[in-house]
Amino acid sequence: MLKLLLSLYLAVFTSIVVINQVSEAIWSHWVHSAPDELRHAKAVANTLKASISSHNLPQESETLKVLDMDDVAWLPEQASTLMQGGILTSFDDEGSAWLTFKVPNSTSLLQLGPLAPAASAANKEWVIKLLSYAVLAFLLMLWIRPLWLDLLQLRYITENLTQGQLPNAARHSRFSAISNLTEQIRDLASQVARLIENQKLLVNAVSHDLRTPLARLKFALAMLPEQSREQANDMADDVVEMEAMIDEMLAYARLEFEVDKLEVTSLDLCALVDDQINKLSKLTDKQITLNKKSTQVIVPGNAHYLSRAIQNIVQNADKYGRSNIEISLECDKSSAYLHIEDDGDGIPKSQWESVFIPFSRLDESRSKDNGGYGLGLAIVRKIATWHRGSCHVGFSELGGAKFTLTLPRASS
């Protein structure tokens, strides 16, 4: 950061100094040194003054007048200039210039004019200003270009990384103030991409290779003699539990790779909720209450994954609730809110965020005995994030936990 600030300060300081020096040189040589009628007339007046005297006054003409010193009421400063032999410049109402000087050893005055006023330098001044600003912009562009190229590299790296691809090696500008940062981020992105690729390989390996010995173990247990049946049943239950846990872990791991294939359509959230309630009512004896203010709430999303998220929350309420589950759906102009409450023991406030962490368990009784592996709510949070929504937990008026799934509504 210090290198960036110093380089910017040096670039701006150098540009301003160069532009000021060049502008002054152009102004002095192009504007002040440019000949005009008044400057030329002063040179003629000096030559004329040196060549005449009181005995050989020139004849009056349209551009030359002969006056007496007392014919004009001169200001003290003007009279002093004339008496000292200087050339007095005065202007009439039309802006024309008159050059007046005193004939040596005489009270006569010669007046040259009228002379057109000098051309305004305002246009030239604006041209120089615009050129200065253009040069400043060009010099700053030279400083910004390497920085801009490195920023484009960072965007390219992040885009490839979000797609799980290893970014191709690209050259960075050694003149950029963030070249070191770009190189470090590129190395970090390469490491992350390799970790993602290794995770994919691990998931595939677990999915195929671990199931095979489990299947053989289940078959071996089924073939045990009858006298060992009780012990075999316990072992078979452990195998089934291992299979369920592996399925849950693989489902969570695959979520990282499925986001790129997510197909989003307009869905009726009410229909998804009704479908999950119908499924749960066939498997539980708890009373399920549904409160919804609208018969149709359209949200953009993927039907499969939103159904999975709602199912996980509803099953969680069924596991830890005692006798009642209350589901309510409400919405405003921009969002839909699905509240799922139970009358269980609830979740301490200090652990509200912990329940969404993968493999997090509040206690053993709330995990193994109920068949949980600490991944269901983590999957819900991830799916909600995919859909630009959120999932939070709080206290329910029923005495247990209250989960709120927030999703953006489809724009009408």
Short mmCIF file of C-alpha atoms in Angstrom, two decimals:
data_model
loop_
_atom_site.label_atom_id
_atom_site.label_comp_id
_atom_site.label_asym_id
_atom_site.label_seq_id
_atom_site.Cartn_x
_atom_site.Cartn_y
_atom_site.Cartn_z
CA MET A 1 0.00 0.00 0.00
CA LEU A 2 2.86 2.37 0.81
CA LYS A 3 4.45 1.61 -2.56
CA LEU A 4 1.15 2.40 -4.28
CA LEU A 5 0.77 5.76 -2.51
CA LEU A 6 4.38 6.76 -3.12
CA SER A 7 4.23 5.87 -6.80
CA LEU A 8 0.97 7.80 -7.23
CA TYR A 9 2.40 10.84 -5.43
CA LEU A 10 5.56 10.73 -7.54
CA ALA A 11 3.60 10.36 -10.77
CA VAL A 12 1.28 13.29 -10.00
CA PHE A 13 4.10 15.52 -8.71
CA THR A 14 6.32 14.85 -11.73
CA SER A 15 3.42 15.37 -14.15
CA ILE A 16 2.45 18.72 -12.63
CA VAL A 17 6.05 20.00 -12.64
CA VAL A 18 6.57 18.99 -16.27
CA ILE A 19 3.25 20.47 -17.38
CA ASN A 20 3.90 23.80 -15.60
CA GLN A 21 7.36 24.18 -17.12
CA VAL A 22 6.16 23.33 -20.63
CA SER A 23 3.11 25.60 -20.32
CA GLU A 24 5.22 28.56 -19.23
CA ALA A 25 7.63 28.00 -22.11
CA ILE A 26 4.79 27.81 -24.63
CA TRP A 27 3.11 30.89 -23.18
CA SER A 28 6.23 33.01 -23.24
CA HIS A 29 7.27 32.01 -26.79
CA TRP A 30 3.88 31.73 -28.43
CA VAL A 31 1.86 34.53 -26.78
CA HIS A 32 4.17 37.20 -25.38
CA SER A 33 6.68 37.01 -28.23
CA ALA A 34 4.03 37.16 -30.96
CA PRO A 35 4.20 40.49 -32.91
CA ASP A 36 1.16 42.82 -32.87
CA GLU A 37 0.34 46.24 -34.32
CA LEU A 38 0.82 48.14 -31.07
CA ARG A 39 4.31 46.74 -30.43
CA HIS A 40 5.34 47.52 -34.01
CA ALA A 41 3.90 51.05 -33.72
CA LYS A 42 5.97 51.73 -30.59
CA ALA A 43 9.12 50.81 -32.52
CA VAL A 44 8.09 53.25 -35.30
CA ALA A 45 7.37 55.98 -32.72
CA ASN A 46 10.83 55.60 -31.17
CA THR A 47 12.46 55.88 -34.61
CA LEU A 48 10.34 58.91 -35.50
CA LYS A 49 11.07 60.64 -32.21
CA ALA A 50 14.79 60.28 -32.75
CA SER A 51 14.65 61.74 -36.27
CA ILE A 52 12.58 64.94 -35.76
CA SER A 53 12.99 68.22 -33.98
CA SER A 54 11.00 71.39 -33.44
CA HIS A 55 12.21 72.71 -36.80
CA ASN A 56 11.12 69.79 -39.01
CA LEU A 57 7.73 68.61 -37.72
CA PRO A 58 6.00 66.12 -40.06
CA GLN A 59 2.74 66.90 -41.76
CA GLU A 60 -0.49 65.75 -40.11
CA SER A 61 -2.26 62.77 -41.63
CA GLU A 62 -4.95 60.20 -40.73
CA THR A 63 -2.45 58.38 -38.52
CA LEU A 64 -0.39 61.31 -37.26
CA LYS A 65 -1.53 64.38 -35.30
CA VAL A 66 0.41 67.37 -34.00
CA LEU A 67 -0.76 68.72 -30.64
CA ASP A 68 0.41 71.31 -28.18
CA MET A 69 1.21 70.22 -24.66
CA ASP A 70 -1.43 72.56 -23.26
CA ASP A 71 -4.21 71.38 -25.59
CA VAL A 72 -4.94 68.33 -23.43
CA ALA A 73 -5.51 68.17 -19.67
CA TRP A 74 -2.97 65.47 -18.91
CA LEU A 75 -2.87 63.61 -15.63
CA PRO A 76 0.24 64.33 -13.55
CA GLU A 77 1.60 60.85 -14.26
CA GLN A 78 0.99 61.22 -18.02
CA ALA A 79 2.53 64.71 -18.11
CA SER A 80 5.59 63.42 -16.24
CA THR A 81 6.03 60.56 -18.77
CA LEU A 82 5.84 62.98 -21.71
CA MET A 83 8.24 65.50 -20.14
CA GLN A 84 10.77 62.73 -19.50
CA GLY A 85 10.71 61.77 -23.20
CA GLY A 86 8.68 58.61 -22.82
CA ILE A 87 5.98 57.30 -25.12
CA LEU A 88 2.51 57.46 -23.60
CA THR A 89 -0.07 54.86 -24.56
CA SER A 90 -3.73 55.81 -24.22
CA PHE A 91 -6.99 54.27 -25.39
CA ASP A 92 -10.20 55.82 -26.71
CA ASP A 93 -13.78 54.68 -26.17
CA GLU A 94 -13.55 52.16 -29.00
CA GLY A 95 -10.53 50.46 -27.47
CA SER A 96 -8.09 51.81 -30.09
CA ALA A 97 -4.62 52.76 -28.91
CA TRP A 98 -2.87 56.16 -29.36
CA LEU A 99 0.87 56.67 -28.95
CA THR A 100 1.89 60.16 -27.83
CA PHE A 101 5.41 61.57 -27.37
CA LYS A 102 6.95 65.03 -26.96
CA VAL A 103 9.11 66.56 -29.67
CA PRO A 104 12.55 67.26 -28.19
CA ASN A 105 13.15 70.92 -27.20
CA SER A 106 9.52 71.84 -27.96
CA THR A 107 6.06 71.94 -26.40
CA SER A 108 4.63 70.11 -29.41
CA LEU A 109 3.35 66.54 -29.20
CA LEU A 110 3.05 63.95 -31.90
CA GLN A 111 0.26 61.38 -31.66
CA LEU A 112 0.15 58.17 -33.69
CA GLY A 113 -3.13 56.32 -34.11
CA PRO A 114 -5.70 55.00 -33.92
CA LEU A 115 -4.16 51.56 -33.58
CA ALA A 116 -6.28 48.43 -33.34
CA PRO A 117 -6.07 46.87 -29.84
CA ALA A 118 -3.88 43.81 -29.40
CA ALA A 119 -5.66 40.53 -30.10
CA SER A 120 -7.02 38.83 -27.00
CA ALA A 121 -4.93 35.92 -25.75
CA ALA A 122 -7.90 34.25 -24.04
CA ASN A 123 -8.31 31.64 -26.79
CA LYS A 124 -4.62 30.79 -26.68
CA GLU A 125 -4.81 30.57 -22.89
CA TRP A 126 -7.65 28.06 -23.08
CA VAL A 127 -5.82 26.03 -25.71
CA ILE A 128 -2.78 25.81 -23.45
CA LYS A 129 -4.96 24.82 -20.48
CA LEU A 130 -6.69 22.06 -22.44
CA LEU A 131 -3.36 20.78 -23.70
CA SER A 132 -2.04 20.77 -20.14
CA TYR A 133 -5.03 18.78 -18.89
CA ALA A 134 -4.68 16.34 -21.78
CA VAL A 135 -0.99 15.82 -21.03
CA LEU A 136 -1.77 15.30 -17.33
CA ALA A 137 -4.44 12.73 -18.21
CA PHE A 138 -2.01 10.95 -20.55
CA LEU A 139 0.75 10.78 -17.93
CA LEU A 140 -1.69 9.48 -15.31
CA MET A 141 -2.93 6.91 -17.82
CA LEU A 142 0.64 5.68 -18.22
CA TRP A 143 0.74 5.17 -14.44
CA ILE A 144 -2.73 3.59 -14.25
CA ARG A 145 -2.32 1.19 -17.19
CA PRO A 146 -0.06 -1.37 -15.42
CA LEU A 147 -2.29 -1.17 -12.34
CA TRP A 148 -5.39 -1.68 -14.49
CA LEU A 149 -3.83 -4.72 -16.20
CA ASP A 150 -3.05 -6.27 -12.82
CA LEU A 151 -6.62 -5.63 -11.63
CA LEU A 152 -7.91 -7.38 -14.74
CA GLN A 153 -5.61 -10.28 -13.86
CA LEU A 154 -7.12 -10.44 -10.37
CA ARG A 155 -10.63 -10.52 -11.84
CA TYR A 156 -9.60 -13.28 -14.23
CA ILE A 157 -8.10 -15.28 -11.35
CA THR A 158 -11.21 -14.96 -9.17
CA GLU A 159 -13.56 -15.86 -12.05
CA ASN A 160 -11.59 -19.02 -12.76
CA LEU A 161 -11.38 -19.86 -9.08
CA THR A 162 -15.14 -19.56 -8.53
CA GLN A 163 -15.60 -22.07 -11.34
CA GLY A 164 -13.13 -24.44 -9.70
CA GLN A 165 -10.60 -24.04 -12.51
CA LEU A 166 -6.89 -23.48 -12.16
CA PRO A 167 -6.06 -20.03 -13.63
CA ASN A 168 -3.55 -20.05 -16.45
CA ALA A 169 -0.20 -18.44 -15.77
CA ALA A 170 -0.08 -14.87 -17.06
CA ARG A 171 2.61 -12.26 -17.07
CA HIS A 172 2.18 -9.31 -14.75
CA SER A 173 3.55 -5.83 -15.28
CA ARG A 174 6.71 -5.14 -13.34
CA PHE A 175 5.84 -1.43 -13.42
CA SER A 176 2.61 -1.91 -11.48
CA ALA A 177 2.48 -0.79 -7.87
CA ILE A 178 0.61 -4.00 -6.91
CA SER A 179 2.65 -6.48 -8.92
CA ASN A 180 3.78 -8.30 -5.76
CA LEU A 181 0.20 -8.55 -4.52
CA THR A 182 -0.97 -9.90 -7.88
CA GLU A 183 1.73 -12.57 -7.83
CA GLN A 184 0.85 -13.63 -4.28
CA ILE A 185 -2.87 -13.85 -5.07
CA ARG A 186 -2.10 -15.89 -8.19
CA ASP A 187 -0.07 -18.34 -6.09
CA LEU A 188 -2.84 -18.49 -3.49
CA ALA A 189 -5.46 -19.10 -6.18
CA SER A 190 -3.38 -21.93 -7.61
CA GLN A 191 -3.20 -23.58 -4.20
CA VAL A 192 -6.94 -23.18 -3.63
CA ALA A 193 -7.72 -24.58 -7.08
CA ARG A 194 -5.53 -27.60 -6.37
CA LEU A 195 -7.31 -28.13 -3.03
CA ILE A 196 -10.68 -27.99 -4.78
CA GLU A 197 -9.51 -30.51 -7.35
CA ASN A 198 -8.21 -32.79 -4.60
CA GLN A 199 -11.56 -32.50 -2.81
CA LYS A 200 -13.36 -33.58 -5.98
CA LEU A 201 -11.06 -36.59 -6.28
CA LEU A 202 -11.61 -37.44 -2.62
CA VAL A 203 -15.39 -37.25 -2.95
CA ASN A 204 -15.32 -39.49 -6.00
CA ALA A 205 -13.00 -41.94 -4.26
CA VAL A 206 -15.18 -42.11 -1.15
CA SER A 207 -18.32 -42.39 -3.24
CA HIS A 208 -17.06 -45.43 -5.16
CA ASP A 209 -14.35 -47.11 -3.12
CA LEU A 210 -15.83 -46.89 0.37
CA ARG A 211 -19.23 -48.27 -0.59
CA THR A 212 -17.74 -51.50 -1.93
CA PRO A 213 -16.30 -52.82 1.38
CA LEU A 214 -19.46 -51.71 3.20
CA ALA A 215 -21.57 -53.73 0.81
CA ARG A 216 -19.33 -56.78 1.31
CA LEU A 217 -19.57 -56.31 5.08
CA LYS A 218 -23.37 -56.20 4.95
CA PHE A 219 -23.42 -59.38 2.89
CA ALA A 220 -21.04 -61.12 5.30
CA LEU A 221 -23.22 -60.16 8.27
CA ALA A 222 -26.30 -61.49 6.54
CA MET A 223 -24.56 -64.85 6.02
CA LEU A 224 -23.63 -65.34 9.69
CA PRO A 225 -25.20 -68.35 11.46
CA GLU A 226 -28.38 -67.95 13.45
CA GLN A 227 -26.62 -68.12 16.85
CA SER A 228 -24.73 -64.96 16.04
CA ARG A 229 -27.80 -63.13 14.70
CA GLU A 230 -28.24 -60.70 17.62
CA GLN A 231 -24.66 -59.50 17.45
CA ALA A 232 -24.85 -59.40 13.66
CA ASN A 233 -27.95 -57.19 13.82
CA ASP A 234 -26.10 -54.66 15.97
CA MET A 235 -23.20 -54.68 13.54
CA ALA A 236 -25.59 -54.30 10.61
CA ASP A 237 -27.16 -51.26 12.28
CA ASP A 238 -23.70 -49.70 12.58
CA VAL A 239 -23.05 -50.38 8.90
CA VAL A 240 -26.36 -48.76 7.94
CA GLU A 241 -25.48 -45.75 10.10
CA MET A 242 -22.09 -45.50 8.39
CA GLU A 243 -23.77 -45.59 4.98
CA ALA A 244 -26.21 -42.85 5.98
CA MET A 245 -23.39 -40.69 7.33
CA ILE A 246 -21.35 -41.18 4.15
CA ASP A 247 -24.37 -40.26 2.02
CA GLU A 248 -24.87 -37.07 4.03
CA MET A 249 -21.20 -36.15 3.82
CA LEU A 250 -21.10 -36.75 0.09
CA ALA A 251 -24.28 -34.73 -0.39
CA TYR A 252 -22.73 -31.79 1.44
CA ALA A 253 -19.43 -32.10 -0.46
CA ARG A 254 -21.20 -32.23 -3.82
CA LEU A 255 -22.98 -28.96 -3.09
CA GLU A 256 -19.73 -27.11 -3.81
CA PHE A 257 -19.68 -28.52 -7.34
CA GLU A 258 -23.39 -28.31 -8.11
CA VAL A 259 -23.72 -24.52 -7.83
CA ASP A 260 -22.42 -24.02 -11.38
CA LYS A 261 -25.17 -26.32 -12.71
CA LEU A 262 -27.95 -24.67 -10.71
CA GLU A 263 -31.04 -24.20 -12.91
CA VAL A 264 -33.19 -21.36 -11.59
CA THR A 265 -36.88 -21.07 -12.47
CA SER A 266 -39.90 -19.34 -10.99
CA LEU A 267 -41.38 -21.52 -8.22
CA ASP A 268 -44.40 -21.40 -5.97
CA LEU A 269 -43.01 -21.53 -2.44
CA CYS A 270 -46.45 -22.39 -1.04
CA ALA A 271 -46.59 -25.53 -3.18
CA LEU A 272 -43.14 -26.63 -2.02
CA VAL A 273 -44.13 -26.16 1.63
CA ASP A 274 -47.42 -28.05 1.16
CA ASP A 275 -45.57 -30.93 -0.47
CA GLN A 276 -43.11 -31.27 2.42
CA ILE A 277 -45.91 -31.07 5.00
CA ASN A 278 -47.81 -33.87 3.20
CA LYS A 279 -44.69 -36.05 3.25
CA LEU A 280 -43.96 -35.35 6.93
CA SER A 281 -47.57 -35.94 8.06
CA LYS A 282 -47.31 -39.54 6.86
CA LEU A 283 -44.22 -40.18 8.99
CA THR A 284 -44.97 -38.39 12.26
CA ASP A 285 -47.67 -38.29 14.88
CA LYS A 286 -46.94 -34.65 15.82
CA GLN A 287 -49.53 -31.99 15.12
CA ILE A 288 -48.52 -29.76 12.20
CA THR A 289 -50.10 -26.31 11.86
CA LEU A 290 -49.72 -24.24 8.68
CA ASN A 291 -50.41 -20.50 8.58
CA LYS A 292 -50.00 -18.64 5.30
CA LYS A 293 -51.41 -15.29 4.27
CA SER A 294 -51.04 -15.92 0.54
CA THR A 295 -52.03 -18.88 -1.59
CA GLN A 296 -49.12 -18.32 -3.96
CA VAL A 297 -45.64 -16.87 -3.36
CA ILE A 298 -43.38 -16.90 -6.42
CA VAL A 299 -39.63 -17.07 -5.82
CA PRO A 300 -36.72 -17.71 -8.21
CA GLY A 301 -34.91 -20.92 -7.38
CA ASN A 302 -34.17 -24.56 -7.99
CA ALA A 303 -37.06 -26.83 -7.02
CA HIS A 304 -34.87 -29.77 -5.98
CA TYR A 305 -32.57 -27.86 -3.66
CA LEU A 306 -35.25 -25.59 -2.15
CA SER A 307 -37.32 -28.69 -1.38
CA ARG A 308 -34.23 -30.22 0.24
CA ALA A 309 -33.71 -27.13 2.41
CA ILE A 310 -37.35 -27.04 3.54
CA GLN A 311 -37.29 -30.80 4.19
CA ASN A 312 -34.19 -30.52 6.38
CA ILE A 313 -35.71 -27.78 8.55
CA VAL A 314 -39.06 -29.56 8.86
CA GLN A 315 -37.38 -32.86 9.77
CA ASN A 316 -35.26 -31.03 12.31
CA ALA A 317 -38.43 -29.69 13.96
CA ASP A 318 -39.90 -33.20 13.91
CA LYS A 319 -36.79 -34.67 15.59
CA TYR A 320 -36.56 -32.20 18.45
CA GLY A 321 -40.18 -31.10 18.91
CA ARG A 322 -42.41 -32.82 21.46
CA SER A 323 -45.89 -32.67 20.00
CA ASN A 324 -46.42 -29.52 17.91
CA ILE A 325 -44.84 -28.08 14.76
CA GLU A 326 -45.98 -24.69 13.53
CA ILE A 327 -45.16 -23.50 10.01
CA SER A 328 -45.99 -19.99 8.80
CA LEU A 329 -45.33 -18.22 5.52
CA GLU A 330 -45.38 -14.48 5.09
CA CYS A 331 -43.88 -12.02 2.63
CA ASP A 332 -43.36 -8.38 1.79
CA LYS A 333 -42.64 -6.66 -1.53
CA SER A 334 -39.11 -8.03 -1.86
CA SER A 335 -38.78 -11.17 0.30
CA ALA A 336 -40.59 -14.30 1.47
CA TYR A 337 -40.19 -15.58 5.04
CA LEU A 338 -40.78 -19.20 6.00
CA HIS A 339 -40.93 -19.76 9.78
CA ILE A 340 -40.74 -23.31 11.20
CA GLU A 341 -41.17 -23.67 14.97
CA ASP A 342 -41.25 -26.58 17.41
CA ASP A 343 -42.04 -27.06 21.10
CA GLY A 344 -38.81 -28.84 22.00
CA ASP A 345 -36.01 -27.73 24.30
CA GLY A 346 -34.87 -24.96 21.97
CA ILE A 347 -31.31 -23.85 21.18
CA PRO A 348 -29.26 -21.58 23.45
CA LYS A 349 -28.58 -18.17 21.92
CA SER A 350 -24.84 -18.73 22.20
CA GLN A 351 -25.15 -21.66 19.77
CA TRP A 352 -27.45 -20.11 17.16
CA GLU A 353 -24.67 -19.79 14.61
CA SER A 354 -22.95 -23.02 15.60
CA VAL A 355 -25.85 -25.17 14.40
CA PHE A 356 -25.11 -24.12 10.80
CA ILE A 357 -21.45 -25.21 11.00
CA PRO A 358 -20.83 -28.60 9.33
CA PHE A 359 -20.58 -31.53 11.77
CA SER A 360 -21.62 -29.29 14.65
CA ARG A 361 -23.61 -31.02 17.41
CA LEU A 362 -25.17 -29.38 20.44
CA ASP A 363 -24.92 -32.59 22.46
CA GLU A 364 -24.87 -36.30 21.83
CA SER A 365 -28.55 -36.77 22.60
CA ARG A 366 -29.49 -34.32 19.87
CA SER A 367 -27.35 -36.00 17.26
CA LYS A 368 -26.84 -39.77 17.36
CA ASP A 369 -30.07 -40.76 19.07
CA ASN A 370 -32.06 -38.77 16.58
CA GLY A 371 -30.02 -39.85 13.57
CA GLY A 372 -28.35 -36.52 12.88
CA TYR A 373 -24.80 -35.94 11.69
CA GLY A 374 -24.51 -32.17 12.00
CA LEU A 375 -24.86 -31.52 8.26
CA GLY A 376 -28.58 -30.93 7.69
CA LEU A 377 -28.68 -27.28 8.74
CA ALA A 378 -25.32 -26.60 7.10
CA ILE A 379 -26.88 -27.76 3.83
CA VAL A 380 -29.86 -25.46 4.44
CA ARG A 381 -27.61 -22.43 4.98
CA LYS A 382 -25.62 -23.18 1.83
CA ILE A 383 -28.74 -23.63 -0.32
CA ALA A 384 -30.21 -20.40 1.05
CA THR A 385 -26.99 -18.56 0.19
CA TRP A 386 -27.14 -19.95 -3.36
CA HIS A 387 -30.58 -18.38 -3.72
CA ARG A 388 -29.39 -15.00 -2.35
CA GLY A 389 -31.31 -15.68 0.85
CA SER A 390 -30.51 -16.60 4.44
CA CYS A 391 -31.46 -18.91 7.28
CA HIS A 392 -31.47 -17.94 10.96
CA VAL A 393 -32.58 -19.51 14.24
CA GLY A 394 -34.22 -17.94 17.26
CA PHE A 395 -36.62 -18.61 20.12
CA SER A 396 -40.12 -19.86 19.41
CA GLU A 397 -43.26 -18.91 21.33
CA LEU A 398 -43.94 -22.65 21.51
CA GLY A 399 -40.88 -22.99 23.73
CA GLY A 400 -38.49 -24.56 21.23
CA ALA A 401 -36.49 -23.35 18.27
CA LYS A 402 -37.71 -21.12 15.43
CA PHE A 403 -35.98 -21.35 12.06
CA THR A 404 -36.58 -18.60 9.49
CA LEU A 405 -35.74 -19.19 5.83
CA THR A 406 -35.64 -15.90 3.90
CA LEU A 407 -35.77 -15.91 0.08
CA PRO A 408 -36.03 -13.05 -2.43
CA ARG A 409 -39.31 -12.87 -4.33
CA ALA A 410 -39.44 -12.96 -8.11
CA SER A 411 -39.66 -9.53 -9.71
CA SER A 412 -43.02 -8.90 -11.30
#
